[in-house]
PDB file of C-alpha atoms and ligand atoms in Angstrom:
ATOM      1  CA  MET A   1      -8.378  28.496   2.434  1.00 47.00           C
ATOM      2  CA  THR A   2     -11.392  26.233   2.036  1.00 40.00           C
ATOM      3  CA  VAL A   3     -11.398  22.998   0.106  1.00 60.00           C
ATOM      4  CA  GLU A   4     -14.043  23.359  -2.570  1.00 51.00           C
ATOM      5  CA  GLY A   5     -16.362  20.658  -3.876  1.00 58.00           C
ATOM      6  CA  SER A   6     -16.809  18.213  -1.069  1.00 66.00           C
ATOM      7  CA  SER A   7     -18.511  15.536  -3.156  1.00 82.00           C
ATOM      8  CA  ILE A   8     -17.109  13.261  -5.830  1.00 89.00           C
ATOM      9  CA  ASP A   9     -18.184  14.308  -9.327  1.00 90.00           C
ATOM     10  CA  PRO A  10     -17.777  11.372 -11.741  1.00 93.00           C
ATOM     11  CA  SER A  11     -18.722  13.564 -14.721  1.00 92.00           C
ATOM     12  CA  ARG A  12     -15.572  15.699 -14.462  1.00 91.00           C
ATOM     13  CA  PRO A  13     -12.062  14.281 -14.734  1.00 92.00           C
ATOM     14  CA  SER A  14      -9.889  14.613 -11.646  1.00 93.00           C
ATOM     15  CA  ILE A  15      -6.088  14.698 -11.561  1.00 93.00           C
ATOM     16  CA  ALA A  16      -5.992  11.928  -8.961  1.00 93.00           C
ATOM     17  CA  ARG A  17      -8.260   9.596 -10.938  1.00 94.00           C
ATOM     18  CA  VAL A  18      -6.618  10.201 -14.345  1.00 92.00           C
ATOM     19  CA  TYR A  19      -3.245   9.465 -12.731  1.00 91.00           C
ATOM     20  CA  ASP A  20      -4.720   6.330 -11.161  1.00 92.00           C
ATOM     21  CA  TYR A  21      -5.918   5.262 -14.628  1.00 93.00           C
ATOM     22  CA  LEU A  22      -2.446   5.805 -16.124  1.00 92.00           C
ATOM     23  CA  LEU A  23      -0.939   3.683 -13.349  1.00 91.00           C
ATOM     24  CA  GLY A  24      -3.384   0.889 -14.170  1.00 91.00           C
ATOM     25  CA  GLY A  25      -5.665   1.489 -11.158  1.00 91.00           C
ATOM     26  CA  LYS A  26      -9.406   0.942 -10.962  1.00 91.00           C
ATOM     27  CA  ASP A  27     -10.538   3.997  -8.976  1.00 90.00           C
ATOM     28  CA  ASN A  28     -11.584   6.040 -11.994  1.00 93.00           C
ATOM     29  CA  TYR A  29     -14.683   6.889 -14.038  1.00 94.00           C
ATOM     30  CA  ALA A  30     -15.442   7.148 -17.763  1.00 95.00           C
ATOM     31  CA  SER A  31     -14.617  10.889 -17.731  1.00 94.00           C
ATOM     32  CA  ASP A  32     -11.149  10.115 -16.324  1.00 94.00           C
ATOM     33  CA  ARG A  33     -10.515   7.270 -18.756  1.00 95.00           C
ATOM     34  CA  GLU A  34     -11.528   9.489 -21.645  1.00 93.00           C
ATOM     35  CA  VAL A  35      -8.885  12.043 -20.674  1.00 91.00           C
ATOM     36  CA  GLY A  36      -6.400   9.279 -19.876  1.00 92.00           C
ATOM     37  CA  ASP A  37      -6.941   7.842 -23.344  1.00 92.00           C
ATOM     38  CA  VAL A  38      -6.311  11.273 -24.919  1.00 87.00           C
ATOM     39  CA  PHE A  39      -3.054  11.402 -22.923  1.00 86.00           C
ATOM     40  CA  LYS A  40      -2.120   7.908 -24.076  1.00 88.00           C
ATOM     41  CA  ARG A  41      -2.938   8.724 -27.707  1.00 87.00           C
ATOM     42  CA  ASP A  42      -1.417  12.213 -27.940  1.00 81.00           C
ATOM     43  CA  LEU A  43       1.300  11.691 -25.342  1.00 82.00           C
ATOM     44  CA  PRO A  44       2.382   8.086 -25.782  1.00 82.00           C
ATOM     45  CA  GLY A  45       4.853   8.403 -22.925  1.00 85.00           C
ATOM     46  CA  SER A  46       2.260   9.306 -20.248  1.00 86.00           C
ATOM     47  CA  VAL A  47       2.297   5.873 -18.669  1.00 89.00           C
ATOM     48  CA  ALA A  48       6.119   5.779 -18.674  1.00 87.00           C
ATOM     49  CA  ILE A  49       6.195   9.183 -16.938  1.00 88.00           C
ATOM     50  CA  ALA A  50       3.746   8.049 -14.259  1.00 91.00           C
ATOM     51  CA  PHE A  51       5.730   4.856 -13.619  1.00 90.00           C
ATOM     52  CA  ALA A  52       9.097   6.673 -13.581  1.00 90.00           C
ATOM     53  CA  ASN A  53       7.690   9.155 -11.080  1.00 94.00           C
ATOM     54  CA  ARG A  54       6.210   6.515  -8.812  1.00 94.00           C
ATOM     55  CA  ALA A  55       9.438   4.488  -8.922  1.00 93.00           C
ATOM     56  CA  ALA A  56      11.525   7.531  -7.884  1.00 94.00           C
ATOM     57  CA  LEU A  57       9.144   8.306  -5.010  1.00 96.00           C
ATOM     58  CA  THR A  58       9.370   4.714  -3.797  1.00 95.00           C
ATOM     59  CA  ARG A  59      13.174   4.797  -3.948  1.00 95.00           C
ATOM     60  CA  ALA A  60      13.282   8.092  -2.072  1.00 97.00           C
ATOM     61  CA  VAL A  61      11.086   6.750   0.746  1.00 97.00           C
ATOM     62  CA  ALA A  62      13.268   3.630   0.990  1.00 95.00           C
ATOM     63  CA  GLU A  63      16.437   5.768   1.103  1.00 96.00           C
ATOM     64  CA  ILE A  64      15.048   8.006   3.814  1.00 97.00           C
ATOM     65  CA  ALA A  65      13.806   5.066   5.889  1.00 97.00           C
ATOM     66  CA  THR A  66      17.077   3.135   5.596  1.00 96.00           C
ATOM     67  CA  THR A  67      19.728   5.869   5.690  1.00 96.00           C
ATOM     68  CA  THR A  68      18.242   8.421   8.099  1.00 97.00           C
ATOM     69  CA  GLY A  69      16.560   8.251  11.476  1.00 98.00           C
ATOM     70  CA  ILE A  70      13.436   9.907  10.081  1.00 98.00           C
ATOM     71  CA  ARG A  71      10.305   7.993  10.986  1.00 98.00           C
ATOM     72  CA  GLN A  72       7.601  10.452   9.977  1.00 98.00           C
ATOM     73  CA  PHE A  73       6.427  11.451   6.515  1.00 98.00           C
ATOM     74  CA  VAL A  74       3.986  14.034   5.169  1.00 98.00           C
ATOM     75  CA  ASP A  75       2.957  13.066   1.611  1.00 98.00           C
ATOM     76  CA  LEU A  76       1.507  16.162  -0.077  1.00 98.00           C
ATOM     77  CA  GLY A  77      -0.807  15.554  -3.056  1.00 97.00           C
ATOM     78  CA  SER A  78      -0.568  11.858  -2.287  1.00 97.00           C
ATOM     79  CA  GLY A  79      -3.036  10.611  -4.902  1.00 95.00           C
ATOM     80  CA  LEU A  80      -5.286   7.584  -4.700  1.00 93.00           C
ATOM     81  CA  PRO A  81      -3.955   4.475  -3.026  1.00 89.00           C
ATOM     82  CA  THR A  82      -1.875   2.432  -5.437  1.00 88.00           C
ATOM     83  CA  ALA A  83       0.777  -0.278  -5.262  1.00 84.00           C
ATOM     84  CA  ASP A  84       3.405   0.361  -2.601  1.00 89.00           C
ATOM     85  CA  ASN A  85       2.196   3.541  -0.949  1.00 94.00           C
ATOM     86  CA  VAL A  86       4.563   5.615   1.169  1.00 96.00           C
ATOM     87  CA  HIS A  87       3.609   3.987   4.485  1.00 95.00           C
ATOM     88  CA  GLN A  88       4.048   0.480   3.054  1.00 94.00           C
ATOM     89  CA  VAL A  89       7.559   1.244   1.817  1.00 95.00           C
ATOM     90  CA  ALA A  90       8.572   3.133   4.952  1.00 96.00           C
ATOM     91  CA  GLN A  91       7.078   0.624   7.372  1.00 95.00           C
ATOM     92  CA  ARG A  92       8.714  -2.270   5.510  1.00 94.00           C
ATOM     93  CA  HIS A  93      12.068  -0.840   6.562  1.00 95.00           C
ATOM     94  CA  ALA A  94      11.053   0.919   9.754  1.00 97.00           C
ATOM     95  CA  PRO A  95       7.708  -0.379  11.077  1.00 96.00           C
ATOM     96  CA  GLU A  96       7.352   2.515  13.499  1.00 97.00           C
ATOM     97  CA  SER A  97       7.183   5.044  10.614  1.00 97.00           C
ATOM     98  CA  ARG A  98       4.164   7.357  10.618  1.00 97.00           C
ATOM     99  CA  VAL A  99       2.660   8.815   7.447  1.00 97.00           C
ATOM    100  CA  VAL A 100       0.127  11.594   6.873  1.00 97.00           C
ATOM    101  CA  TYR A 101      -1.362  11.593   3.373  1.00 96.00           C
ATOM    102  CA  VAL A 102      -2.748  14.904   2.126  1.00 97.00           C
ATOM    103  CA  ASP A 103      -4.884  15.418  -0.966  1.00 97.00           C
ATOM    104  CA  ILE A 104      -7.580  17.811  -2.132  1.00 96.00           C
ATOM    105  CA  ASP A 105      -9.563  15.152  -4.012  1.00 95.00           C
ATOM    106  CA  PRO A 106     -12.584  13.864  -2.040  1.00 93.00           C
ATOM    107  CA  GLN A 107     -12.135  10.402  -3.523  1.00 91.00           C
ATOM    108  CA  VAL A 108      -8.695  10.111  -1.944  1.00 91.00           C
ATOM    109  CA  LEU A 109     -10.313  10.596   1.438  1.00 90.00           C
ATOM    110  CA  VAL A 110     -12.948   7.928   0.779  1.00 88.00           C
ATOM    111  CA  HIS A 111     -10.580   5.319  -0.668  1.00 86.00           C
ATOM    112  CA  GLY A 112      -7.693   6.443   1.451  1.00 85.00           C
ATOM    113  CA  ARG A 113      -9.565   5.950   4.706  1.00 84.00           C
ATOM    114  CA  ALA A 114     -10.230   2.382   3.650  1.00 83.00           C
ATOM    115  CA  LEU A 115      -6.837   1.535   2.216  1.00 80.00           C
ATOM    116  CA  LEU A 116      -4.267   3.936   3.578  1.00 80.00           C
ATOM    117  CA  GLU A 117      -5.350   4.124   7.189  1.00 76.00           C
ATOM    118  CA  GLN A 118      -4.397   0.534   7.758  1.00 74.00           C
ATOM    119  CA  ASN A 119      -2.969   1.155  11.161  1.00 81.00           C
ATOM    120  CA  ASP A 120      -2.652   3.831  13.834  1.00 90.00           C
ATOM    121  CA  ARG A 121       0.490   5.151  12.150  1.00 94.00           C
ATOM    122  CA  THR A 122      -1.244   6.482   9.024  1.00 95.00           C
ATOM    123  CA  ARG A 123      -3.807   9.229   8.427  1.00 94.00           C
ATOM    124  CA  VAL A 124      -5.475  10.755   5.372  1.00 95.00           C
ATOM    125  CA  VAL A 125      -6.163  14.495   5.487  1.00 95.00           C
ATOM    126  CA  ARG A 126      -8.281  16.243   2.893  1.00 96.00           C
ATOM    127  CA  ALA A 127      -6.669  19.639   2.500  1.00 97.00           C
ATOM    128  CA  ASP A 128      -5.180  22.042   0.003  1.00 98.00           C
ATOM    129  CA  VAL A 129      -1.384  22.034  -0.207  1.00 98.00           C
ATOM    130  CA  ARG A 130      -1.550  25.716  -1.126  1.00 98.00           C
ATOM    131  CA  ASP A 131      -2.489  26.279   2.516  1.00 98.00           C
ATOM    132  CA  PRO A 132       0.602  24.786   4.190  1.00 98.00           C
ATOM    133  CA  GLU A 133      -0.243  26.175   7.605  1.00 98.00           C
ATOM    134  CA  GLY A 134      -3.697  24.590   7.451  1.00 98.00           C
ATOM    135  CA  VAL A 135      -2.160  21.242   6.479  1.00 98.00           C
ATOM    136  CA  ARG A 136       0.522  21.408   9.171  1.00 98.00           C
ATOM    137  CA  ASN A 137      -1.919  22.408  11.913  1.00 97.00           C
ATOM    138  CA  HIS A 138      -4.642  19.966  10.936  1.00 97.00           C
ATOM    139  CA  PRO A 139      -5.554  17.906  14.020  1.00 97.00           C
ATOM    140  CA  ASP A 140      -4.807  14.622  12.196  1.00 95.00           C
ATOM    141  CA  THR A 141      -1.378  15.911  11.149  1.00 97.00           C
ATOM    142  CA  LEU A 142      -0.569  17.016  14.668  1.00 97.00           C
ATOM    143  CA  GLU A 143      -1.781  13.707  16.074  1.00 95.00           C
ATOM    144  CA  LEU A 144       0.868  11.818  14.126  1.00 96.00           C
ATOM    145  CA  ILE A 145       3.720  14.204  13.400  1.00 98.00           C
ATOM    146  CA  ASP A 146       6.067  15.613  16.012  1.00 98.00           C
ATOM    147  CA  PHE A 147       7.416  18.781  14.405  1.00 98.00           C
ATOM    148  CA  ASP A 148      10.197  19.009  16.977  1.00 98.00           C
ATOM    149  CA  ARG A 149      11.783  16.033  15.232  1.00 98.00           C
ATOM    150  CA  PRO A 150      12.932  15.742  11.599  1.00 98.00           C
ATOM    151  CA  VAL A 151      10.239  14.843   9.105  1.00 98.00           C
ATOM    152  CA  ALA A 152      10.227  13.910   5.414  1.00 98.00           C
ATOM    153  CA  VAL A 153       8.032  16.214   3.360  1.00 98.00           C
ATOM    154  CA  MET A 154       7.138  14.637   0.017  1.00 98.00           C
ATOM    155  CA  PHE A 155       6.202  16.915  -2.885  1.00 98.00           C
ATOM    156  CA  SER A 156       5.777  14.149  -5.427  1.00 98.00           C
ATOM    157  CA  ALA A 157       4.232  15.318  -8.707  1.00 97.00           C
ATOM    158  CA  ILE A 158       2.292  18.076  -6.968  1.00 98.00           C
ATOM    159  CA  LEU A 159       4.120  21.394  -7.397  1.00 98.00           C
ATOM    160  CA  HIS A 160       3.558  21.454 -11.178  1.00 96.00           C
ATOM    161  CA  HIS A 161      -0.160  21.659 -10.326  1.00 95.00           C
ATOM    162  CA  VAL A 162       0.550  24.911  -8.451  1.00 96.00           C
ATOM    163  CA  ASN A 163       0.729  27.988 -10.663  1.00 95.00           C
ATOM    164  CA  ASP A 164       3.374  30.697 -10.169  1.00 95.00           C
ATOM    165  CA  GLU A 165       0.895  33.207  -8.745  1.00 96.00           C
ATOM    166  CA  GLU A 166       0.003  30.641  -6.054  1.00 97.00           C
ATOM    167  CA  ASP A 167       3.598  30.852  -4.849  1.00 97.00           C
ATOM    168  CA  PRO A 168       4.903  27.264  -4.908  1.00 98.00           C
ATOM    169  CA  ALA A 169       8.256  28.480  -3.540  1.00 98.00           C
ATOM    170  CA  GLY A 170       6.404  30.049  -0.600  1.00 98.00           C
ATOM    171  CA  ILE A 171       4.689  26.710   0.114  1.00 98.00           C
ATOM    172  CA  VAL A 172       8.030  24.892   0.287  1.00 98.00           C
ATOM    173  CA  ARG A 173       9.526  27.763   2.310  1.00 98.00           C
ATOM    174  CA  HIS A 174       6.697  27.508   4.835  1.00 98.00           C
ATOM    175  CA  TRP A 175       7.502  23.831   5.438  1.00 98.00           C
ATOM    176  CA  ARG A 176      11.244  24.537   5.477  1.00 98.00           C
ATOM    177  CA  ASP A 177      10.766  27.176   8.166  1.00 98.00           C
ATOM    178  CA  HIS A 178       8.485  25.029  10.323  1.00 98.00           C
ATOM    179  CA  VAL A 179      10.304  21.684  10.427  1.00 98.00           C
ATOM    180  CA  ALA A 180      13.314  20.595  12.467  1.00 98.00           C
ATOM    181  CA  ALA A 181      16.858  20.671  11.093  1.00 98.00           C
ATOM    182  CA  GLY A 182      17.665  17.311   9.504  1.00 98.00           C
ATOM    183  CA  SER A 183      14.263  17.150   7.777  1.00 98.00           C
ATOM    184  CA  TYR A 184      14.170  15.894   4.180  1.00 98.00           C
ATOM    185  CA  PHE A 185      12.276  17.223   1.167  1.00 98.00           C
ATOM    186  CA  PHE A 186      11.537  15.076  -1.863  1.00 98.00           C
ATOM    187  CA  VAL A 187      10.342  16.754  -5.032  1.00 98.00           C
ATOM    188  CA  SER A 188       9.323  15.377  -8.400  1.00 98.00           C
ATOM    189  CA  HIS A 189       8.117  17.771 -11.039  1.00 97.00           C
ATOM    190  CA  PHE A 190       7.237  18.024 -14.734  1.00 94.00           C
ATOM    191  CA  ARG A 191      10.232  19.350 -16.527  1.00 92.00           C
ATOM    192  CA  SER A 192      10.286  22.019 -19.217  1.00 89.00           C
ATOM    193  CA  GLY A 193      12.470  21.455 -22.212  1.00 77.00           C
ATOM    194  CA  ASN A 194      12.701  22.858 -25.639  1.00 70.00           C
ATOM    195  CA  ASN A 195      11.059  20.003 -27.444  1.00 79.00           C
ATOM    196  CA  PRO A 196       7.630  19.536 -29.013  1.00 83.00           C
ATOM    197  CA  GLU A 197       6.683  16.652 -26.688  1.00 80.00           C
ATOM    198  CA  THR A 198       7.063  18.826 -23.592  1.00 82.00           C
ATOM    199  CA  GLU A 199       5.123  21.682 -25.060  1.00 85.00           C
ATOM    200  CA  GLU A 200       2.333  19.392 -26.210  1.00 82.00           C
ATOM    201  CA  ALA A 201       2.143  17.599 -22.855  1.00 82.00           C
ATOM    202  CA  GLU A 202       2.000  20.908 -20.946  1.00 86.00           C
ATOM    203  CA  ARG A 203      -0.715  22.158 -23.284  1.00 86.00           C
ATOM    204  CA  VAL A 204      -2.836  18.996 -22.824  1.00 84.00           C
ATOM    205  CA  LEU A 205      -2.471  19.179 -19.037  1.00 84.00           C
ATOM    206  CA  GLN A 206      -3.440  22.839 -18.890  1.00 88.00           C
ATOM    207  CA  GLN A 207      -6.359  22.337 -21.231  1.00 87.00           C
ATOM    208  CA  THR A 208      -7.686  19.382 -19.235  1.00 86.00           C
ATOM    209  CA  PHE A 209      -7.316  20.710 -15.723  1.00 89.00           C
ATOM    210  CA  GLY A 210      -7.193  24.454 -16.338  1.00 88.00           C
ATOM    211  CA  ARG A 211      -3.877  24.734 -14.535  1.00 90.00           C
ATOM    212  CA  GLY A 212      -0.342  23.469 -14.430  1.00 90.00           C
ATOM    213  CA  ARG A 213       3.128  24.903 -14.805  1.00 91.00           C
ATOM    214  CA  TRP A 214       6.114  22.918 -15.988  1.00 92.00           C
ATOM    215  CA  ARG A 215       9.486  24.158 -14.801  1.00 95.00           C
ATOM    216  CA  THR A 216      13.117  23.936 -15.813  1.00 93.00           C
ATOM    217  CA  ASP A 217      15.580  22.133 -13.548  1.00 93.00           C
ATOM    218  CA  LYS A 218      16.844  25.560 -12.409  1.00 94.00           C
ATOM    219  CA  GLU A 219      13.302  26.630 -11.530  1.00 96.00           C
ATOM    220  CA  ILE A 220      12.717  23.379  -9.641  1.00 97.00           C
ATOM    221  CA  GLU A 221      15.990  23.923  -7.778  1.00 97.00           C
ATOM    222  CA  ALA A 222      14.826  27.425  -6.893  1.00 97.00           C
ATOM    223  CA  LEU A 223      11.743  25.941  -5.220  1.00 98.00           C
ATOM    224  CA  LEU A 224      14.149  24.257  -2.786  1.00 98.00           C
ATOM    225  CA  ASP A 225      15.869  27.507  -1.886  1.00 97.00           C
ATOM    226  CA  GLY A 226      17.682  27.412   1.461  1.00 98.00           C
ATOM    227  CA  LEU A 227      17.850  23.601   1.492  1.00 98.00           C
ATOM    228  CA  GLU A 228      20.868  21.435   0.740  1.00 98.00           C
ATOM    229  CA  ILE A 229      20.147  19.528  -2.466  1.00 98.00           C
ATOM    230  CA  LEU A 230      21.645  16.052  -2.164  1.00 98.00           C
ATOM    231  CA  GLU A 231      23.387  14.007  -4.857  1.00 96.00           C
ATOM    232  CA  PRO A 232      22.724  13.644  -7.754  1.00 96.00           C
ATOM    233  CA  GLY A 233      20.755  16.918  -7.734  1.00 97.00           C
ATOM    234  CA  ILE A 234      17.625  17.583  -9.766  1.00 96.00           C
ATOM    235  CA  VAL A 235      17.762  14.976 -12.531  1.00 94.00           C
ATOM    236  CA  PRO A 236      15.331  12.988 -14.686  1.00 93.00           C
ATOM    237  CA  ALA A 237      13.372  10.856 -12.197  1.00 94.00           C
ATOM    238  CA  SER A 238      14.643   7.628 -13.765  1.00 91.00           C
ATOM    239  CA  LEU A 239      18.219   8.708 -13.065  1.00 92.00           C
ATOM    240  CA  TRP A 240      17.535   9.614  -9.439  1.00 93.00           C
ATOM    241  CA  ARG A 241      19.508   6.972  -7.495  1.00 93.00           C
ATOM    242  CA  PRO A 242      18.445   4.145  -9.837  1.00 88.00           C
ATOM    243  CA  GLU A 243      20.584   1.680  -7.907  1.00 76.00           C
ATOM    244  CA  THR A 244      18.032   1.733  -5.064  1.00 67.00           C
ATOM    245  CA  VAL A 245      15.848  -0.948  -6.628  1.00 63.00           C
ATOM    246  CA  GLU A 246      12.744  -1.036  -4.506  1.00 63.00           C
ATOM    247  CA  SER A 247       9.642  -0.844  -6.562  1.00 66.00           C
ATOM    248  CA  PRO A 248       6.877  -2.651  -8.365  1.00 70.00           C
ATOM    249  CA  TRP A 249       7.167   0.236 -10.835  1.00 63.00           C
ATOM    250  CA  GLY A 250      10.568  -0.914 -12.057  1.00 67.00           C
ATOM    251  CA  ASP A 251      14.056   0.309 -11.314  1.00 57.00           C
ATOM    252  CA  GLY A 252      13.719   3.628 -13.106  1.00 52.00           C
ATOM    253  CA  GLY A 253      15.756   2.577 -16.079  1.00 53.00           C
ATOM    254  CA  GLY A 254      19.183   3.318 -14.683  1.00 52.00           C
ATOM    255  CA  GLU A 255      21.811   4.559 -17.049  1.00 54.00           C
ATOM    256  CA  GLN A 256      20.081   3.193 -20.112  1.00 63.00           C
ATOM    257  CA  GLU A 257      19.180   5.693 -22.788  1.00 73.00           C
ATOM    258  CA  LEU A 258      16.092   7.544 -21.609  1.00 80.00           C
ATOM    259  CA  THR A 259      13.201   8.257 -23.913  1.00 80.00           C
ATOM    260  CA  VAL A 260      12.131  11.833 -24.423  1.00 81.00           C
ATOM    261  CA  TRP A 261       9.125  11.008 -22.234  1.00 80.00           C
ATOM    262  CA  GLN A 262      11.176   9.721 -19.325  1.00 79.00           C
ATOM    263  CA  ARG A 263      13.026  13.025 -19.427  1.00 85.00           C
ATOM    264  CA  LEU A 264       9.789  14.921 -18.803  1.00 89.00           C
ATOM    265  CA  ILE A 265       9.791  14.327 -15.075  1.00 93.00           C
ATOM    266  CA  ALA A 266      12.573  15.351 -12.709  1.00 96.00           C
ATOM    267  CA  ALA A 267      13.236  14.320  -9.121  1.00 97.00           C
ATOM    268  CA  GLY A 268      15.480  15.418  -6.285  1.00 98.00           C
ATOM    269  CA  LEU A 269      16.024  15.149  -2.551  1.00 98.00           C
ATOM    270  CA  ALA A 270      17.052  17.976  -0.235  1.00 98.00           C
ATOM    271  CA  ARG A 271      17.803  18.389   3.453  1.00 98.00           C
ATOM    272  CA  LYS A 272      17.296  21.176   5.932  1.00 98.00           C
ATOM    273  CA  VAL A 273      20.707  21.742   7.474  1.00 97.00           C
TER     274      VAL A 273
HETATM  275  N1  SAM B   1       2.038  12.102  -5.147  1.00 57.33           N
HETATM  276  C1  SAM B   1       1.502  11.004  -5.944  1.00 57.33           C
HETATM  277  C2  SAM B   1       2.574  10.448  -6.826  1.00 57.33           C
HETATM  278  O1  SAM B   1       3.587  11.138  -7.058  1.00 57.33           O
HETATM  279  O2  SAM B   1       2.455   9.327  -7.304  1.00 57.33           O
HETATM  280  C3  SAM B   1       0.290  11.464  -6.758  1.00 57.33           C
HETATM  281  C4  SAM B   1       0.558  12.561  -7.753  1.00 57.33           C
HETATM  282  S1  SAM B   1      -0.864  13.021  -8.706  1.00 57.33           S
HETATM  283  C5  SAM B   1      -0.123  13.398 -10.244  1.00 57.33           C
HETATM  284  C6  SAM B   1      -1.221  14.660  -8.060  1.00 57.33           C
HETATM  285  C7  SAM B   1      -2.149  14.650  -6.863  1.00 57.33           C
HETATM  286  O3  SAM B   1      -2.166  15.976  -6.299  1.00 57.33           O
HETATM  287  C8  SAM B   1      -3.605  14.303  -7.181  1.00 57.33           C
HETATM  288  O4  SAM B   1      -4.029  13.269  -6.342  1.00 57.33           O
HETATM  289  C9  SAM B   1      -4.375  15.584  -6.916  1.00 57.33           C
HETATM  290  O5  SAM B   1      -5.681  15.361  -6.413  1.00 57.33           O
HETATM  291  C10 SAM B   1      -3.487  16.263  -5.895  1.00 57.33           C
HETATM  292  N2  SAM B   1      -3.621  17.731  -5.845  1.00 57.33           N
HETATM  293  C11 SAM B   1      -3.648  18.609  -6.888  1.00 57.33           C
HETATM  294  N3  SAM B   1      -3.758  19.870  -6.434  1.00 57.33           N
HETATM  295  C12 SAM B   1      -3.809  19.796  -5.067  1.00 57.33           C
HETATM  296  C13 SAM B   1      -3.903  20.757  -4.032  1.00 57.33           C
HETATM  297  N4  SAM B   1      -3.993  22.063  -4.300  1.00 57.33           N
HETATM  298  N5  SAM B   1      -3.912  20.327  -2.757  1.00 57.33           N
HETATM  299  C14 SAM B   1      -3.824  18.978  -2.465  1.00 57.33           C
HETATM  300  N6  SAM B   1      -3.729  18.031  -3.411  1.00 57.33           N
HETATM  301  C15 SAM B   1      -3.714  18.420  -4.693  1.00 57.33           C
END
């Protein structure tokens, strides 16, 4: 599978740049801010969702780095560099950790090379996650990741950008079947629910980017078929191990009453036995 559109097009909004805008970043253009502002106006919880997601990802990386011997991460659909990227969190706890960032957006490669490849333990690969074999066998991936040893595969806010006919379960299965036992899988994912906010948010996302599929917790669980889903299961991202406070994005909210928006994104961690 080829990666289309090798140049940055500021006139068309990109998922990576709109997300960067919602997180308060500066790597975005007017077209992205326009869409971001529609999100903020029509979906007032967009920023809360982005922060809750980022906080859960940060906590998951910290958990993996501190409670397992895993020292290598593949971050699929990594996004533009932001505060506390995966390698910064992992290397804070385990300096020898290696991280491969993967994204389809050309801007991630440009900014990522400058900001994410800060040392010889990080790489940025421009590739399509729908081609897991291509990602896994990319020379930069192979340079850093030893697939004979357990690895953490991060699917953070990426699988809801993969439509059903593109076989998201098959993508996860490919990784599951080609990593060592003891490997970890983190997933965060937009969550379907029978409420108007969810339906509106899904509609806006699909209209803006021409794709996107929100899934129920059961459907998200099914994506992790054959893996052991660890406690507390697939839950709203803010409730995923909130006690692991490790983030400039906040502590996830803990047990406090979640807003309907914070319930729109789920997170979970699984292990290959
Ligand atoms: N993983 C980060 C996080 O959770 O904070 C960023 C998530 S952002 C919402 C989704 C990212 O996935 C964007 O940077 C976008 O460019 C990337 N993306 C979307 N479709 C992709 C694909 N088919 N292959 C690789 N990256 C993709």
